[in-house]
């Protein structure tokens, strides 16, 4: 299996999958899943003639966990290792949910010279937490409740979380039970340390000062019924703060719109890449 490794760090192993030829697109997954979450987008991107690369964030999927290194500076450096070791040029970066943070921090720390364009999908950019100057964010008490549940009964919490991920309920069964089981299996097998520390990172990082560093063409896609990362604190603010962007709101879409609204999302991605 392909891994990106560092000779001076025996604990560093990032699992990746690499398909196709042409201009590279790197797909960065959300929390608490893995590169498998892009399953419904990969075939479309390959048909367009792109080289499509997914990787599992450290501690998730098949990538090795570490004790620390889950802040966005380190996570962006992991992305940099992927790009450097695979010798990728003129890269397109797609970040879903938490993955949007790696994309923006990468541009902040490494610049835009080797990046063609980016997409932020259901992204946490620019901020999740409710603050005095961000009244539409998620209340700190709710975020603390997530952390408490992760520490006390992570696997049970994840079952409920993925229902909220898709706005799944008795009257609105937006995905199959098999999809919920699949996501729970991926998430529950992730490192508990990675799961908790990554949640702390996406909940507490304020990317608003970094939006000025996003100077490449940007696609922003968000659902207006996202109950995990509300559109008012994320997509709308990102669209206001990033200069050169196309902003698409998918009506009625939850956080996991890559599954519930696959055709709509894929059509938006195709138009973004071909125009």
CSV table of C-alpha atoms in Angstrom, one decimal:
chain,number,residue,atom,x,y,z
A,1,UNK,CA,0.0,0.0,0.0
A,2,UNK,CA,1.3,3.5,-0.8
A,3,UNK,CA,2.5,5.6,2.1
A,4,UNK,CA,4.3,8.9,2.4
A,5,UNK,CA,7.0,8.5,5.0
A,6,UNK,CA,9.8,10.5,6.5
A,7,UNK,CA,13.2,8.9,7.0
A,8,UNK,CA,13.8,10.8,10.2
A,9,UNK,CA,10.4,10.0,11.7
A,10,UNK,CA,9.5,6.3,12.0
A,11,UNK,CA,6.0,7.3,13.3
A,12,UNK,CA,5.1,9.3,10.2
A,13,UNK,CA,3.0,7.3,7.7
A,14,UNK,CA,0.3,8.9,5.6
A,15,UNK,CA,-1.7,6.6,3.5
A,16,UNK,CA,-2.7,7.9,0.1
A,17,UNK,CA,-4.4,6.7,-3.1
A,18,UNK,CA,-3.4,8.0,-6.5
A,19,UNK,CA,-5.4,7.5,-9.7
A,20,UNK,CA,-5.2,8.8,-13.2
A,21,UNK,CA,-2.9,11.2,-15.0
A,22,UNK,CA,-3.0,14.9,-15.8
A,23,UNK,CA,-3.2,17.9,-13.5
A,24,UNK,CA,-3.4,16.8,-9.9
A,25,UNK,CA,-6.3,17.3,-7.6
A,26,UNK,CA,-5.8,16.5,-3.9
A,27,UNK,CA,-9.0,15.7,-2.0
A,28,UNK,CA,-8.8,16.4,1.8
A,29,UNK,CA,-11.4,14.7,3.8
A,30,UNK,CA,-13.5,15.9,6.7
A,31,UNK,CA,-13.7,14.9,10.4
A,32,UNK,CA,-13.9,12.2,11.5
A,33,UNK,CA,-13.8,10.2,8.3
A,34,UNK,CA,-11.1,9.3,5.8
A,35,UNK,CA,-10.2,9.6,2.1
A,36,UNK,CA,-13.0,7.1,1.4
A,37,UNK,CA,-15.5,9.8,1.9
A,38,UNK,CA,-14.8,11.2,-1.6
A,39,UNK,CA,-16.0,8.0,-3.2
A,40,UNK,CA,-18.8,9.6,-5.2
A,41,UNK,CA,-16.6,12.5,-6.5
A,42,UNK,CA,-13.5,10.6,-7.7
A,43,UNK,CA,-15.0,8.9,-10.8
A,44,UNK,CA,-16.3,12.3,-12.1
A,45,UNK,CA,-12.9,13.9,-11.6
A,46,UNK,CA,-11.1,11.1,-13.3
A,47,UNK,CA,-13.5,11.2,-16.3
A,48,UNK,CA,-12.5,14.9,-16.7
A,49,UNK,CA,-8.9,13.8,-17.1
A,50,UNK,CA,-7.4,14.8,-13.8
A,51,UNK,CA,-5.0,12.9,-11.6
A,52,UNK,CA,-6.9,12.4,-8.3
A,53,UNK,CA,-5.2,11.9,-5.0
A,54,UNK,CA,-6.8,11.2,-1.7
A,55,UNK,CA,-5.0,10.7,1.6
A,56,UNK,CA,-6.0,9.9,5.2
A,57,UNK,CA,-5.3,12.6,7.8
A,58,UNK,CA,-2.8,11.4,10.4
A,59,UNK,CA,-4.6,9.1,12.9
A,60,UNK,CA,-7.5,8.4,10.5
A,61,UNK,CA,-8.1,5.7,8.0
A,62,UNK,CA,-4.9,3.8,7.3
A,63,UNK,CA,-2.6,6.6,8.4
A,64,UNK,CA,-0.5,6.2,11.5
A,65,UNK,CA,-1.6,8.1,14.6
A,66,UNK,CA,0.8,10.3,16.6
A,67,UNK,CA,0.5,11.6,20.2
A,68,UNK,CA,0.4,15.2,19.0
A,69,UNK,CA,0.6,17.1,15.7
A,70,UNK,CA,-3.0,17.8,15.1
A,71,UNK,CA,-2.9,21.6,15.0
A,72,UNK,CA,-3.3,23.1,11.5
A,73,UNK,CA,0.3,24.0,11.1
A,74,UNK,CA,1.3,20.4,11.4
A,75,UNK,CA,-1.6,19.2,9.3
A,76,UNK,CA,-0.7,21.7,6.6
A,77,UNK,CA,2.9,20.4,6.7
A,78,UNK,CA,1.5,16.9,6.1
A,79,UNK,CA,-0.2,18.1,3.0
A,80,UNK,CA,3.1,19.7,2.0
A,81,UNK,CA,4.8,16.3,2.4
A,82,UNK,CA,2.3,14.8,0.0
A,83,UNK,CA,2.8,17.5,-2.6
A,84,UNK,CA,6.6,17.4,-2.2
A,85,UNK,CA,7.2,13.7,-2.1
A,86,UNK,CA,4.9,13.0,-5.1
A,87,UNK,CA,6.5,16.0,-6.9
A,88,UNK,CA,3.2,17.5,-7.8
A,89,UNK,CA,2.9,20.8,-9.7
A,90,UNK,CA,0.1,23.2,-10.4
A,91,UNK,CA,-2.1,21.5,-7.8
A,92,UNK,CA,-5.8,21.9,-7.2
A,93,UNK,CA,-6.8,21.5,-3.6
A,94,UNK,CA,-10.3,20.4,-2.5
A,95,UNK,CA,-11.1,20.6,1.3
A,96,UNK,CA,-14.2,19.2,2.8
A,97,UNK,CA,-15.3,20.5,6.2
A,98,UNK,CA,-12.2,20.3,8.4
A,99,UNK,CA,-10.1,19.8,5.3
A,100,UNK,CA,-10.8,23.4,4.3
A,101,UNK,CA,-8.5,24.4,7.2
A,102,UNK,CA,-5.5,22.5,5.7
A,103,UNK,CA,-6.1,24.2,2.4
A,104,UNK,CA,-6.1,27.7,3.8
A,105,UNK,CA,-3.3,27.1,6.2
A,106,UNK,CA,-1.3,25.6,3.4
A,107,UNK,CA,-1.7,28.8,1.4
A,108,UNK,CA,-0.7,30.8,4.4
A,109,UNK,CA,2.4,28.8,5.2
A,110,UNK,CA,3.6,27.7,1.8
A,111,UNK,CA,2.1,30.3,-0.6
A,112,UNK,CA,0.1,30.0,-3.8
A,113,UNK,CA,2.9,29.5,-6.4
A,114,UNK,CA,2.3,25.8,-6.8
A,115,UNK,CA,-1.5,26.0,-6.4
A,116,UNK,CA,-3.8,26.5,-9.3
A,117,UNK,CA,-7.2,26.8,-7.6
A,118,UNK,CA,-9.1,25.5,-4.5
A,119,UNK,CA,-12.5,24.4,-3.5
A,120,UNK,CA,-14.0,24.7,0.0
A,121,UNK,CA,-16.9,22.3,0.4
A,122,UNK,CA,-19.1,22.3,3.6
A,123,UNK,CA,-15.9,23.9,5.0
A,124,UNK,CA,-15.2,25.2,8.5
A,125,UNK,CA,-13.6,28.3,6.9
A,126,UNK,CA,-13.3,30.8,8.3
A,127,UNK,CA,-14.6,30.0,11.9
A,128,UNK,CA,-16.8,27.6,13.7
A,129,UNK,CA,-17.1,28.9,17.3
A,130,UNK,CA,-19.5,31.6,18.3
A,131,UNK,CA,-17.8,34.7,19.6
A,132,UNK,CA,-18.8,38.3,20.4
A,133,UNK,CA,-17.8,39.3,16.8
A,134,UNK,CA,-19.2,36.0,15.4
A,135,UNK,CA,-22.7,35.6,16.7
A,136,UNK,CA,-23.7,33.0,14.1
A,137,UNK,CA,-21.1,30.5,15.2
A,138,UNK,CA,-21.6,27.3,17.2
A,139,UNK,CA,-22.0,28.1,20.9
A,140,UNK,CA,-18.9,27.2,23.0
A,141,UNK,CA,-21.1,25.1,25.3
A,142,UNK,CA,-22.2,22.9,22.4
A,143,UNK,CA,-18.6,22.5,21.3
A,144,UNK,CA,-17.6,21.6,24.9
A,145,UNK,CA,-20.4,19.0,24.9
A,146,UNK,CA,-19.0,17.4,21.8
A,147,UNK,CA,-15.5,17.1,23.5
A,148,UNK,CA,-17.1,15.7,26.6
A,149,UNK,CA,-18.9,13.0,24.7
A,150,UNK,CA,-15.8,12.1,22.7
A,151,UNK,CA,-13.9,11.6,25.9
A,152,UNK,CA,-16.6,9.6,27.7
A,153,UNK,CA,-18.3,7.6,25.0
A,154,UNK,CA,-16.8,8.3,21.6
A,155,UNK,CA,-18.3,5.4,19.6
A,156,UNK,CA,-21.9,6.2,20.8
A,157,UNK,CA,-21.4,9.9,20.1
A,158,UNK,CA,-20.3,9.2,16.5
A,159,UNK,CA,-23.5,7.3,15.8
A,160,UNK,CA,-25.5,10.4,16.6
A,161,UNK,CA,-23.1,12.7,14.9
A,162,UNK,CA,-23.4,11.1,11.5
A,163,UNK,CA,-27.1,11.3,11.6
A,164,UNK,CA,-26.7,15.0,12.2
A,165,UNK,CA,-24.1,15.0,9.4
A,166,UNK,CA,-26.9,14.1,6.9
A,167,UNK,CA,-29.9,15.6,8.8
A,168,UNK,CA,-31.1,12.0,9.1
A,169,UNK,CA,-34.3,11.5,11.2
A,170,UNK,CA,-37.5,9.6,11.4
A,171,UNK,CA,-39.3,11.9,8.9
A,172,UNK,CA,-36.2,12.6,6.7
A,173,UNK,CA,-34.1,9.5,6.0
A,174,UNK,CA,-31.7,11.3,3.7
A,175,UNK,CA,-29.2,8.4,3.4
A,176,UNK,CA,-29.4,4.6,3.9
A,177,UNK,CA,-28.7,2.9,7.1
A,178,UNK,CA,-25.9,1.2,5.3
A,179,UNK,CA,-24.3,4.6,4.7
A,180,UNK,CA,-24.6,5.5,8.4
A,181,UNK,CA,-23.0,2.1,9.3
A,182,UNK,CA,-20.2,2.7,6.8
A,183,UNK,CA,-19.4,6.1,8.2
A,184,UNK,CA,-19.6,4.9,11.8
A,185,UNK,CA,-17.2,2.1,11.0
A,186,UNK,CA,-14.6,4.4,9.5
A,187,UNK,CA,-15.0,7.0,12.2
A,188,UNK,CA,-15.0,4.6,15.2
A,189,UNK,CA,-11.8,2.9,13.9
A,190,UNK,CA,-9.9,6.2,13.9
A,191,UNK,CA,-7.5,7.0,16.7
A,192,UNK,CA,-9.3,8.4,19.8
A,193,UNK,CA,-6.5,10.8,20.3
A,194,UNK,CA,-6.6,12.1,16.8
A,195,UNK,CA,-10.4,12.3,16.9
A,196,UNK,CA,-10.4,14.5,20.0
A,197,UNK,CA,-7.4,16.7,19.1
A,198,UNK,CA,-8.6,17.3,15.6
A,199,UNK,CA,-12.0,18.3,16.9
A,200,UNK,CA,-10.2,20.8,19.2
A,201,UNK,CA,-8.4,22.2,16.2
A,202,UNK,CA,-11.4,22.7,13.9
A,203,UNK,CA,-13.5,24.1,16.8
A,204,UNK,CA,-11.0,26.6,18.0
A,205,UNK,CA,-9.1,27.9,15.0
A,206,UNK,CA,-10.1,31.3,13.6
A,207,UNK,CA,-9.1,31.6,10.0
A,208,UNK,CA,-10.6,35.0,9.4
A,209,UNK,CA,-7.1,36.7,9.3
A,210,UNK,CA,-5.9,34.2,6.8
A,211,UNK,CA,-8.6,34.7,4.2
A,212,UNK,CA,-6.5,37.4,2.7
A,213,UNK,CA,-3.9,34.7,1.8
A,214,UNK,CA,-6.4,33.0,-0.5
A,215,UNK,CA,-5.6,34.7,-3.8
A,216,UNK,CA,-6.2,31.8,-6.2
A,217,UNK,CA,-9.6,31.1,-7.8
A,218,UNK,CA,-11.8,29.6,-5.2
A,219,UNK,CA,-15.0,27.6,-5.2
A,220,UNK,CA,-17.2,27.7,-2.1
A,221,UNK,CA,-20.1,25.2,-1.7
A,222,UNK,CA,-22.3,25.0,1.4
A,223,UNK,CA,-25.7,23.7,2.2
A,224,UNK,CA,-28.2,26.1,3.7
A,225,UNK,CA,-29.4,23.4,6.2
A,226,UNK,CA,-26.0,22.4,7.5
A,227,UNK,CA,-26.4,21.7,11.2
A,228,UNK,CA,-22.7,20.8,11.8
A,229,UNK,CA,-21.1,24.0,10.4
A,230,UNK,CA,-23.8,26.5,9.8
A,231,UNK,CA,-23.6,28.4,6.6
A,232,UNK,CA,-23.8,31.8,8.3
A,233,UNK,CA,-20.5,31.2,10.2
A,234,UNK,CA,-18.7,29.5,7.4
A,235,UNK,CA,-19.7,29.6,3.7
A,236,UNK,CA,-21.3,33.1,3.7
A,237,UNK,CA,-18.3,34.6,5.6
A,238,UNK,CA,-15.8,32.8,3.4
A,239,UNK,CA,-17.6,34.2,0.3
A,240,UNK,CA,-17.4,37.7,1.7
A,241,UNK,CA,-13.7,37.4,2.8
A,242,UNK,CA,-12.1,35.6,-0.2
A,243,UNK,CA,-11.7,37.9,-3.2
A,244,UNK,CA,-11.9,35.6,-6.2
A,245,UNK,CA,-14.6,33.1,-5.5
A,246,UNK,CA,-17.7,31.4,-6.9
A,247,UNK,CA,-20.2,30.7,-4.1
A,248,UNK,CA,-22.9,28.1,-4.5
A,249,UNK,CA,-25.6,27.4,-1.9
A,250,UNK,CA,-27.3,24.1,-2.2
A,251,UNK,CA,-30.8,24.5,-1.0
A,252,UNK,CA,-31.9,22.1,1.8
A,253,UNK,CA,-28.5,20.4,1.8
A,254,UNK,CA,-27.0,19.1,5.1
A,255,UNK,CA,-23.3,19.0,6.0
A,256,UNK,CA,-22.7,15.7,4.1
A,257,UNK,CA,-24.0,17.1,0.8
A,258,UNK,CA,-21.3,15.1,-1.1
A,259,UNK,CA,-23.5,12.1,-0.4
A,260,UNK,CA,-27.1,13.5,-0.1
A,261,UNK,CA,-26.7,15.9,-3.1
A,262,UNK,CA,-24.1,14.1,-5.1
A,263,UNK,CA,-25.3,15.1,-8.6
A,264,UNK,CA,-25.7,18.8,-7.7
A,265,UNK,CA,-22.2,19.0,-6.1
A,266,UNK,CA,-20.6,17.1,-8.9
A,267,UNK,CA,-22.1,19.4,-11.5
A,268,UNK,CA,-20.8,22.4,-9.6
A,269,UNK,CA,-17.3,20.8,-9.5
A,270,UNK,CA,-17.3,20.0,-13.2
A,271,UNK,CA,-18.3,23.6,-14.1
A,272,UNK,CA,-15.7,25.0,-11.8
A,273,UNK,CA,-13.0,22.9,-13.4
A,274,UNK,CA,-14.0,23.3,-17.0
A,275,UNK,CA,-14.8,27.0,-17.2
